[in-house]
Amino acid sequence: MVRPGANLAAVALVAAAVLAGCADVPLEGAPTPTESTPTKPTGEPTPKPTAKPTGTPTPRPTTPASPPKPSSPKPSTPPSTPSPGKLPAAAPVLRSFPGRLPTGKPPLFVVVSFDGAGDLALWARWRAVAKQVNARMTFFLSGPYLYPGDHRTDYKPPYKKPGASDIGWGDTANILGRTKVLREAIAEGHEIGTHANGHFCGTTGIGRWTTAQWTAELGAFDRMVRTGPALAAGKAIEPPFDPATVKGMRTPCLEGNRPAYRLAMAQRGMLYDASAPGYIAWPKKADGLWNFPLESVTLAGTAKKTLTMDYNLWFAQTQARKAPIAQAPALKAQVLATYRQALAKSRTSGNPPLFLGNHFNRWNNSVYSDALTAFVTETCKQPDVRCVSNMELASWLAKYGVPSGQNRPS
């Protein structure tokens, strides 16, 4: 998430228009995001069809958890890991799609992605949903989800104490469970991206990091993936995937100096950034990477603008406060109608991709997870729709390019 600009005249008009989700679900033992006292956004300029969105405010991060007690002896030397060439690639592309449908239009790509990707029960849920409709999804993983708390000081983030993390650290059982499920998800064709590590947002967070600091952060992610499972198990164990093959990132809270972190990404050979707010339009490249945005949409039945992210929708509906459960059906219906409106807008605009973001969460009586499930199951088998990972879309764009005359916001 990015901080709003200083356009004070627009603040009163759109004080809660577009609030990007940054509240990743903390790891085991950590407190859950508050549902009663959300941070009030300070606003941002009203989006215009030809203007580039400047960003969104962020709620204050939750208090980090106390590190879990080690559940296995700390090895005297780091366990060995297999050579990277033997590990699965993080961004498989196992399918191909036509450049044009029989209608003459390109496929309407629906891209569903998740921040966090830690809860094992929700991993099972989303893999089952995807299998039901032959969808592939992108899961942006935070490094601490695979790294044990008793080794947390191996991580030395900029401007923070060694071992700092606003989302806590893993424990042995969950790290090994995630390692297994990540391998299985990749084998099914899903993509793993990076959500970096400590999830530091706000004025003391990632916004001031340099390219060199982002390079170190991505290197720390690599080490957590490669060594975390073995450290948790206390014995040699294969990492779930080769982190060098990760092709995309969503920054914590959608923040960060974009040229700085994108240069670090490009130097690693990464292909896309999924962090910047945007509009329903064909993607463009920025700073050498594809810009795959969370898109500005209108909340159904209102004039409110929000982003296609669960936390944004929650804020637009109830200012991120948990509503009575009796309201859940109506809130879910409103979110589903918002997604349907966005899909219809894409169809009338040349079929630009629809990017939908969620967290692994059960916020507001699971309104957002349930609405997204309903939308995916009703949409992904429609004749013109292809539900793909970010990397599948990037592969299609590399082959066919942006459709001519179709890169303007609708």
CSV table of N, CA and C in Angstrom, one decimal, residues 5-142:
chain,number,residue,atom,x,y,z
A,5,GLY,N,-1.2,11.1,-1.4
A,5,GLY,CA,-0.6,12.4,-1.7
A,5,GLY,C,-1.1,13.5,-0.9
A,6,ALA,N,-0.7,14.7,-1.1
A,6,ALA,CA,-1.0,15.8,-0.3
A,6,ALA,C,-2.1,16.7,-0.9
A,7,ASN,N,-3.0,16.0,-1.7
A,7,ASN,CA,-4.1,16.8,-2.3
A,7,ASN,C,-5.2,16.9,-1.3
A,8,LEU,N,-5.1,18.0,-0.4
A,8,LEU,CA,-6.0,18.1,0.7
A,8,LEU,C,-7.4,18.5,0.2
A,9,ALA,N,-7.5,19.1,-0.9
A,9,ALA,CA,-8.9,19.5,-1.4
A,9,ALA,C,-9.7,18.3,-1.7
A,10,ALA,N,-9.1,17.2,-2.0
A,10,ALA,CA,-9.9,16.0,-2.3
A,10,ALA,C,-10.2,15.1,-1.1
A,11,VAL,N,-9.6,15.4,0.0
A,11,VAL,CA,-9.7,14.5,1.2
A,11,VAL,C,-11.1,14.4,1.6
A,12,ALA,N,-11.8,15.5,1.8
A,12,ALA,CA,-13.2,15.5,2.3
A,12,ALA,C,-14.1,14.7,1.4
A,13,LEU,N,-13.8,14.7,0.1
A,13,LEU,CA,-14.7,14.1,-0.9
A,13,LEU,C,-14.5,12.6,-0.9
A,14,VAL,N,-13.3,12.1,-0.7
A,14,VAL,CA,-13.0,10.7,-0.8
A,14,VAL,C,-12.2,10.1,0.3
A,15,ALA,N,-12.6,10.5,1.5
A,15,ALA,CA,-11.8,10.1,2.7
A,15,ALA,C,-11.6,8.7,2.9
A,16,ALA,N,-12.5,7.9,2.4
A,16,ALA,CA,-12.4,6.4,2.5
A,16,ALA,C,-12.6,5.8,1.2
A,17,ALA,N,-12.3,6.5,0.1
A,17,ALA,CA,-12.6,5.9,-1.2
A,17,ALA,C,-11.8,4.7,-1.5
A,18,VAL,N,-10.5,4.7,-1.3
A,18,VAL,CA,-9.7,3.6,-1.7
A,18,VAL,C,-8.7,3.2,-0.7
A,19,LEU,N,-9.0,2.3,0.2
A,19,LEU,CA,-8.1,1.9,1.3
A,19,LEU,C,-7.5,0.5,0.9
A,20,ALA,N,-6.2,0.4,0.7
A,20,ALA,CA,-5.6,-0.8,0.3
A,20,ALA,C,-5.4,-1.7,1.5
A,21,GLY,N,-5.6,-3.0,1.3
A,21,GLY,CA,-5.5,-4.0,2.4
A,21,GLY,C,-4.0,-4.2,2.7
A,22,CYS,N,-3.7,-4.0,4.0
A,22,CYS,CA,-2.3,-4.3,4.4
A,22,CYS,C,-2.3,-5.2,5.6
A,23,ALA,N,-3.4,-5.5,6.1
A,23,ALA,CA,-3.5,-6.3,7.4
A,23,ALA,C,-3.3,-7.8,7.2
A,24,ASP,N,-2.1,-8.2,6.9
A,24,ASP,CA,-2.0,-9.7,6.7
A,24,ASP,C,-2.3,-10.4,8.0
A,25,VAL,N,-2.8,-11.6,7.9
A,25,VAL,CA,-3.2,-12.3,9.1
A,25,VAL,C,-1.9,-12.7,9.8
A,26,PRO,N,-1.7,-12.4,11.1
A,26,PRO,CA,-0.5,-12.8,11.8
A,26,PRO,C,-0.3,-14.3,11.9
A,27,LEU,N,0.9,-14.7,12.2
A,27,LEU,CA,1.2,-16.1,12.3
A,27,LEU,C,0.7,-16.6,13.6
A,28,GLU,N,0.8,-18.0,13.8
A,28,GLU,CA,0.3,-18.6,14.9
A,28,GLU,C,0.8,-17.9,16.2
A,29,GLY,N,-0.1,-17.7,17.1
A,29,GLY,CA,0.2,-17.1,18.4
A,29,GLY,C,0.2,-15.6,18.4
A,30,ALA,N,0.0,-15.0,17.2
A,30,ALA,CA,-0.1,-13.5,17.1
A,30,ALA,C,-1.5,-13.1,17.2
A,31,PRO,N,-1.7,-11.8,17.6
A,31,PRO,CA,-3.1,-11.3,17.7
A,31,PRO,C,-3.7,-11.2,16.3
A,32,THR,N,-5.0,-11.3,16.1
A,32,THR,CA,-5.6,-11.1,14.8
A,32,THR,C,-5.9,-9.6,14.6
A,33,PRO,N,-6.1,-9.1,13.4
A,33,PRO,CA,-6.4,-7.7,13.1
A,33,PRO,C,-7.6,-7.3,13.9
A,34,THR,N,-7.6,-6.1,14.4
A,34,THR,CA,-8.8,-5.7,15.1
A,34,THR,C,-10.0,-5.5,14.1
A,35,GLU,N,-11.2,-5.8,14.6
A,35,GLU,CA,-12.4,-5.6,13.8
A,35,GLU,C,-13.3,-4.6,14.4
A,36,SER,N,-12.8,-3.9,15.4
A,36,SER,CA,-13.6,-2.9,16.1
A,36,SER,C,-13.0,-1.5,16.0
A,37,THR,N,-11.7,-1.3,15.9
A,37,THR,CA,-11.1,0.0,15.9
A,37,THR,C,-10.2,0.2,14.8
A,38,PRO,N,-10.7,0.3,13.5
A,38,PRO,CA,-9.8,0.4,12.4
A,38,PRO,C,-9.2,1.8,12.4
A,39,THR,N,-8.1,2.0,11.7
A,39,THR,CA,-7.5,3.3,11.5
A,39,THR,C,-8.2,4.0,10.4
A,40,LYS,N,-8.6,5.2,10.7
A,40,LYS,CA,-9.4,6.0,9.7
A,40,LYS,C,-8.4,6.5,8.6
A,41,PRO,N,-8.8,6.3,7.3
A,41,PRO,CA,-7.9,6.8,6.3
A,41,PRO,C,-7.9,8.3,6.2
A,42,THR,N,-6.9,8.8,5.6
A,42,THR,CA,-6.8,10.3,5.5
A,42,THR,C,-7.2,10.8,4.1
A,43,GLY,N,-7.4,9.8,3.2
A,43,GLY,CA,-8.0,10.2,1.9
A,43,GLY,C,-6.9,10.3,0.8
A,44,GLU,N,-7.4,10.4,-0.4
A,44,GLU,CA,-6.5,10.5,-1.6
A,44,GLU,C,-7.3,11.2,-2.7
A,45,PRO,N,-6.6,11.7,-3.8
A,45,PRO,CA,-7.3,12.3,-4.9
A,45,PRO,C,-8.3,11.4,-5.5
A,46,THR,N,-9.4,12.0,-6.0
A,46,THR,CA,-10.4,11.3,-6.7
A,46,THR,C,-9.9,10.7,-7.9
A,47,PRO,N,-10.0,9.4,-8.2
A,47,PRO,CA,-9.5,8.8,-9.4
A,47,PRO,C,-10.2,9.4,-10.6
A,48,LYS,N,-9.4,9.7,-11.7
A,48,LYS,CA,-10.0,10.1,-13.0
A,48,LYS,C,-9.6,9.1,-14.0
A,49,PRO,N,-10.4,8.9,-15.0
A,49,PRO,CA,-10.1,7.9,-16.0
A,49,PRO,C,-8.8,8.0,-16.7
A,50,THR,N,-8.2,9.2,-16.8
A,50,THR,CA,-6.9,9.3,-17.5
A,50,THR,C,-5.8,9.6,-16.5
A,51,ALA,N,-6.1,9.6,-15.2
A,51,ALA,CA,-5.1,9.9,-14.2
A,51,ALA,C,-4.6,8.7,-13.6
A,52,LYS,N,-3.3,8.7,-13.2
A,52,LYS,CA,-2.7,7.6,-12.5
A,52,LYS,C,-3.0,7.7,-11.0
A,53,PRO,N,-3.5,6.6,-10.4
A,53,PRO,CA,-3.8,6.7,-9.0
A,53,PRO,C,-2.5,6.9,-8.2
A,54,THR,N,-2.6,7.7,-7.1
A,54,THR,CA,-1.4,8.0,-6.4
A,54,THR,C,-1.2,7.2,-5.1
A,55,GLY,N,-2.2,6.3,-4.8
A,55,GLY,CA,-2.0,5.5,-3.6
A,55,GLY,C,-3.1,5.5,-2.6
A,56,THR,N,-2.9,4.9,-1.5
A,56,THR,CA,-3.9,4.7,-0.5
A,56,THR,C,-3.3,4.8,0.9
A,57,PRO,N,-4.1,5.1,1.9
A,57,PRO,CA,-3.6,5.0,3.3
A,57,PRO,C,-3.6,3.6,3.8
A,58,THR,N,-3.1,3.5,5.0
A,58,THR,CA,-3.0,2.1,5.6
A,58,THR,C,-3.3,2.1,7.0
A,59,PRO,N,-4.0,1.1,7.5
A,59,PRO,CA,-4.2,1.0,9.0
A,59,PRO,C,-2.9,0.7,9.6
A,60,ARG,N,-2.8,1.0,10.9
A,60,ARG,CA,-1.6,0.7,11.7
A,60,ARG,C,-1.4,-0.8,11.8
A,61,PRO,N,-0.2,-1.3,11.6
A,61,PRO,CA,0.0,-2.8,11.7
A,61,PRO,C,-0.4,-3.3,13.1
A,62,THR,N,-0.8,-4.5,13.2
A,62,THR,CA,-1.0,-5.1,14.5
A,62,THR,C,0.2,-5.3,15.3
A,63,THR,N,0.1,-5.4,16.6
A,63,THR,CA,1.3,-5.7,17.4
A,63,THR,C,1.9,-7.0,17.1
A,64,PRO,N,3.2,-7.1,16.9
A,64,PRO,CA,3.8,-8.4,16.5
A,64,PRO,C,3.7,-9.4,17.7
A,65,ALA,N,3.6,-10.6,17.3
A,65,ALA,CA,3.5,-11.7,18.3
A,65,ALA,C,4.9,-11.9,19.0
A,66,SER,N,4.8,-12.4,20.2
A,66,SER,CA,6.0,-12.9,20.8
A,66,SER,C,6.4,-14.1,20.1
A,67,PRO,N,7.7,-14.3,19.9
A,67,PRO,CA,8.2,-15.4,19.1
A,67,PRO,C,7.8,-16.7,19.8
A,68,PRO,N,7.3,-17.8,19.0
A,68,PRO,CA,7.0,-19.0,19.6
A,68,PRO,C,8.2,-19.7,20.2
A,69,LYS,N,8.0,-20.5,21.2
A,69,LYS,CA,9.1,-21.3,21.8
A,69,LYS,C,9.5,-22.3,20.8
A,70,PRO,N,10.8,-22.6,20.7
A,70,PRO,CA,11.2,-23.6,19.8
A,70,PRO,C,10.6,-25.0,20.1
A,71,SER,N,10.2,-25.7,19.1
A,71,SER,CA,9.6,-27.0,19.3
A,71,SER,C,10.5,-28.1,18.9
A,72,SER,N,11.7,-27.8,18.5
A,72,SER,CA,12.7,-28.8,18.2
A,72,SER,C,14.1,-28.3,18.5
A,73,PRO,N,15.0,-29.2,18.8
A,73,PRO,CA,16.4,-28.7,19.2
A,73,PRO,C,17.0,-27.9,18.0
A,74,LYS,N,17.7,-26.9,18.4
A,74,LYS,CA,18.4,-26.1,17.4
A,74,LYS,C,19.6,-26.8,16.9
A,75,PRO,N,19.7,-27.1,15.6
A,75,PRO,CA,20.9,-27.8,15.1
A,75,PRO,C,22.1,-27.0,15.3
A,76,SER,N,23.2,-27.7,15.5
A,76,SER,CA,24.5,-27.0,15.7
A,76,SER,C,25.0,-26.4,14.4
A,77,THR,N,24.7,-27.0,13.3
A,77,THR,CA,25.0,-26.4,12.0
A,77,THR,C,23.8,-26.5,11.1
A,78,PRO,N,23.6,-25.5,10.2
A,78,PRO,CA,22.4,-25.5,9.3
A,78,PRO,C,22.3,-26.8,8.5
A,79,PRO,N,21.1,-27.5,8.5
A,79,PRO,CA,21.0,-28.7,7.7
A,79,PRO,C,21.2,-28.4,6.2
A,80,SER,N,21.7,-29.3,5.5
A,80,SER,CA,21.9,-29.2,4.1
A,80,SER,C,20.6,-29.2,3.3
A,81,THR,N,20.6,-28.5,2.2
A,81,THR,CA,19.4,-28.5,1.3
A,81,THR,C,19.8,-28.9,-0.1
A,82,PRO,N,18.9,-29.5,-0.9
A,82,PRO,CA,19.2,-29.9,-2.2
A,82,PRO,C,19.6,-28.7,-3.1
A,83,SER,N,20.3,-29.0,-4.2
A,83,SER,CA,20.7,-28.0,-5.1
A,83,SER,C,19.5,-27.4,-5.8
A,84,PRO,N,19.5,-26.1,-6.1
A,84,PRO,CA,18.3,-25.4,-6.6
A,84,PRO,C,17.7,-26.0,-7.8
A,85,GLY,N,18.6,-26.6,-8.7
A,85,GLY,CA,18.1,-27.1,-9.9
A,85,GLY,C,17.1,-28.2,-9.7
A,86,LYS,N,17.0,-28.8,-8.6
A,86,LYS,CA,16.1,-30.0,-8.3
A,86,LYS,C,14.8,-29.5,-7.7
A,87,LEU,N,14.7,-28.2,-7.4
A,87,LEU,CA,13.5,-27.7,-6.7
A,87,LEU,C,12.5,-27.3,-7.8
A,88,PRO,N,11.2,-27.3,-7.4
A,88,PRO,CA,10.1,-26.8,-8.3
A,88,PRO,C,10.3,-25.3,-8.5
A,89,ALA,N,9.9,-24.9,-9.7
A,89,ALA,CA,9.8,-23.5,-10.0
A,89,ALA,C,8.6,-22.9,-9.4
A,90,ALA,N,8.7,-21.7,-8.9
A,90,ALA,CA,7.7,-21.0,-8.1
A,90,ALA,C,6.5,-20.5,-9.0
A,91,ALA,N,6.8,-20.3,-10.3
A,91,ALA,CA,5.8,-19.7,-11.2
A,91,ALA,C,5.6,-20.6,-12.4
A,92,PRO,N,5.0,-21.8,-12.2
A,92,PRO,CA,4.8,-22.6,-13.4
A,92,PRO,C,3.8,-22.1,-14.4
A,93,VAL,N,4.0,-22.3,-15.6
A,93,VAL,CA,3.1,-21.9,-16.7
A,93,VAL,C,2.8,-23.2,-17.5
A,94,LEU,N,1.8,-23.9,-17.2
A,94,LEU,CA,1.5,-25.2,-17.7
A,94,LEU,C,0.4,-25.2,-18.8
A,95,ARG,N,-0.2,-24.0,-19.0
A,95,ARG,CA,-1.3,-23.9,-20.0
A,95,ARG,C,-1.0,-22.8,-21.0
A,96,SER,N,-1.7,-22.8,-22.1
A,96,SER,CA,-1.6,-21.7,-23.1
A,96,SER,C,-3.0,-21.3,-23.5
A,97,PHE,N,-3.1,-20.1,-23.9
A,97,PHE,CA,-4.4,-19.5,-24.3
A,97,PHE,C,-4.3,-18.9,-25.6
A,98,PRO,N,-5.4,-18.8,-26.4
A,98,PRO,CA,-5.4,-18.2,-27.7
A,98,PRO,C,-5.2,-16.7,-27.6
A,99,GLY,N,-4.7,-16.1,-28.6
A,99,GLY,CA,-4.6,-14.6,-28.7
A,99,GLY,C,-6.0,-14.0,-28.8
A,100,ARG,N,-6.9,-14.7,-29.5
A,100,ARG,CA,-8.2,-14.1,-29.8
A,100,ARG,C,-9.2,-15.3,-29.6
A,101,LEU,N,-10.4,-14.9,-29.1
A,101,LEU,CA,-11.5,-15.8,-29.0
A,101,LEU,C,-12.3,-15.8,-30.3
A,102,PRO,N,-13.2,-16.7,-30.6
A,102,PRO,CA,-14.0,-16.7,-31.8
A,102,PRO,C,-14.8,-15.4,-32.0
A,103,THR,N,-15.0,-14.7,-30.9
A,103,THR,CA,-15.7,-13.3,-31.0
A,103,THR,C,-14.8,-12.3,-31.5
A,104,GLY,N,-13.5,-12.6,-31.7
A,104,GLY,CA,-12.5,-11.6,-32.1
A,104,GLY,C,-11.8,-10.8,-30.9
A,105,LYS,N,-12.4,-11.0,-29.7
A,105,LYS,CA,-11.8,-10.3,-28.6
A,105,LYS,C,-10.7,-11.2,-28.0
A,106,PRO,N,-9.8,-10.6,-27.2
A,106,PRO,CA,-8.9,-11.5,-26.4
A,106,PRO,C,-9.6,-12.2,-25.3
A,107,PRO,N,-9.1,-13.2,-24.7
A,107,PRO,CA,-9.7,-13.8,-23.5
A,107,PRO,C,-9.8,-12.8,-22.4
A,108,LEU,N,-10.9,-12.9,-21.6
A,108,LEU,CA,-11.1,-12.0,-20.4
A,108,LEU,C,-10.4,-12.8,-19.2
A,109,PHE,N,-9.2,-12.3,-18.9
A,109,PHE,CA,-8.4,-13.0,-17.8
A,109,PHE,C,-8.9,-12.4,-16.5
A,110,VAL,N,-9.2,-13.3,-15.6
A,110,VAL,CA,-9.5,-13.0,-14.2
A,110,VAL,C,-8.4,-13.6,-13.3
A,111,VAL,N,-7.7,-12.7,-12.7
A,111,VAL,CA,-6.5,-13.0,-11.9
A,111,VAL,C,-6.8,-12.9,-10.4
A,112,VAL,N,-6.8,-14.0,-9.7
A,112,VAL,CA,-7.1,-14.0,-8.3
A,112,VAL,C,-5.8,-14.2,-7.5
A,113,SER,N,-5.5,-13.3,-6.6
A,113,SER,CA,-4.2,-13.5,-5.8
A,113,SER,C,-4.5,-13.3,-4.3
A,114,PHE,N,-3.6,-13.8,-3.5
A,114,PHE,CA,-3.7,-13.7,-2.0
A,114,PHE,C,-2.4,-13.2,-1.4
A,115,ASP,N,-2.6,-12.4,-0.4
A,115,ASP,CA,-1.5,-12.0,0.4
A,115,ASP,C,-1.5,-12.8,1.7
A,116,GLY,N,-0.3,-13.2,2.1
A,116,GLY,CA,-0.2,-14.0,3.4
A,116,GLY,C,0.0,-15.4,3.1
A,117,ALA,N,-1.1,-16.2,2.7
A,117,ALA,CA,-1.0,-17.6,2.3
A,117,ALA,C,-0.3,-18.4,3.4
A,118,GLY,N,-0.8,-18.3,4.7
A,118,GLY,CA,-0.3,-19.0,5.7
A,118,GLY,C,-1.3,-20.1,6.3
A,119,ASP,N,-2.5,-19.7,6.4
A,119,ASP,CA,-3.5,-20.6,7.1
A,119,ASP,C,-3.7,-21.9,6.3
A,120,LEU,N,-3.5,-23.0,6.9
A,120,LEU,CA,-3.5,-24.3,6.2
A,120,LEU,C,-4.9,-24.7,5.8
A,121,ALA,N,-5.9,-24.3,6.6
A,121,ALA,CA,-7.3,-24.6,6.3
A,121,ALA,C,-7.7,-23.8,5.0
A,122,LEU,N,-7.3,-22.6,5.0
A,122,LEU,CA,-7.7,-21.7,3.8
A,122,LEU,C,-6.9,-22.1,2.6
A,123,TRP,N,-5.7,-22.6,2.7
A,123,TRP,CA,-5.0,-23.2,1.6
A,123,TRP,C,-5.8,-24.3,1.0
A,124,ALA,N,-6.4,-25.2,1.8
A,124,ALA,CA,-7.2,-26.3,1.3
A,124,ALA,C,-8.4,-25.8,0.6
A,125,ARG,N,-9.0,-24.8,1.2
A,125,ARG,CA,-10.3,-24.2,0.6
A,125,ARG,C,-10.0,-23.6,-0.8
A,126,TRP,N,-9.0,-22.8,-0.9
A,126,TRP,CA,-8.8,-22.1,-2.2
A,126,TRP,C,-8.3,-23.1,-3.3
A,127,ARG,N,-7.5,-24.1,-2.9
A,127,ARG,CA,-7.1,-25.1,-3.9
A,127,ARG,C,-8.3,-25.9,-4.3
A,128,ALA,N,-9.2,-26.2,-3.5
A,128,ALA,CA,-10.4,-26.9,-3.9
A,128,ALA,C,-11.3,-26.0,-4.8
A,129,VAL,N,-11.4,-24.8,-4.5
A,129,VAL,CA,-12.2,-23.9,-5.3
A,129,VAL,C,-11.6,-23.8,-6.7
A,130,ALA,N,-10.3,-23.6,-6.8
A,130,ALA,CA,-9.6,-23.5,-8.0
A,130,ALA,C,-9.8,-24.8,-8.9
A,131,LYS,N,-9.6,-25.9,-8.2
A,131,LYS,CA,-9.8,-27.2,-8.9
A,131,LYS,C,-11.2,-27.4,-9.5
A,132,GLN,N,-12.2,-26.9,-8.8
A,132,GLN,CA,-13.5,-27.0,-9.2
A,132,GLN,C,-13.8,-26.4,-10.6
A,133,VAL,N,-13.1,-25.3,-10.8
A,133,VAL,CA,-13.4,-24.5,-12.0
A,133,VAL,C,-12.1,-24.3,-12.9
A,134,ASN,N,-11.1,-25.2,-12.7
A,134,ASN,CA,-9.9,-25.2,-13.5
A,134,ASN,C,-9.2,-23.8,-13.5
A,135,ALA,N,-9.2,-23.2,-12.3
A,135,ALA,CA,-8.5,-21.9,-12.2
A,135,ALA,C,-7.1,-22.1,-11.7
A,136,ARG,N,-6.2,-21.2,-11.9
A,136,ARG,CA,-4.9,-21.1,-11.3
A,136,ARG,C,-4.8,-19.7,-10.6
A,137,MET,N,-4.2,-19.7,-9.4
A,137,MET,CA,-4.1,-18.5,-8.6
A,137,MET,C,-2.7,-18.2,-8.2
A,138,THR,N,-2.5,-17.0,-7.7
A,138,THR,CA,-1.2,-16.5,-7.3
A,138,THR,C,-1.2,-16.3,-5.8
A,139,PHE,N,-0.2,-16.8,-5.1
A,139,PHE,CA,-0.2,-16.7,-3.6
A,139,PHE,C,1.1,-16.0,-3.2
A,140,PHE,N,1.0,-14.8,-2.7
A,140,PHE,CA,2.2,-14.0,-2.3
A,140,PHE,C,2.6,-14.3,-0.9
A,141,LEU,N,3.7,-15.0,-0.7
A,141,LEU,CA,4.2,-15.6,0.5
A,141,LEU,C,5.1,-14.6,1.3
A,142,SER,N,4.9,-14.5,2.6
A,142,SER,CA,5.8,-13.8,3.4
A,142,SER,C,6.8,-14.7,4.0
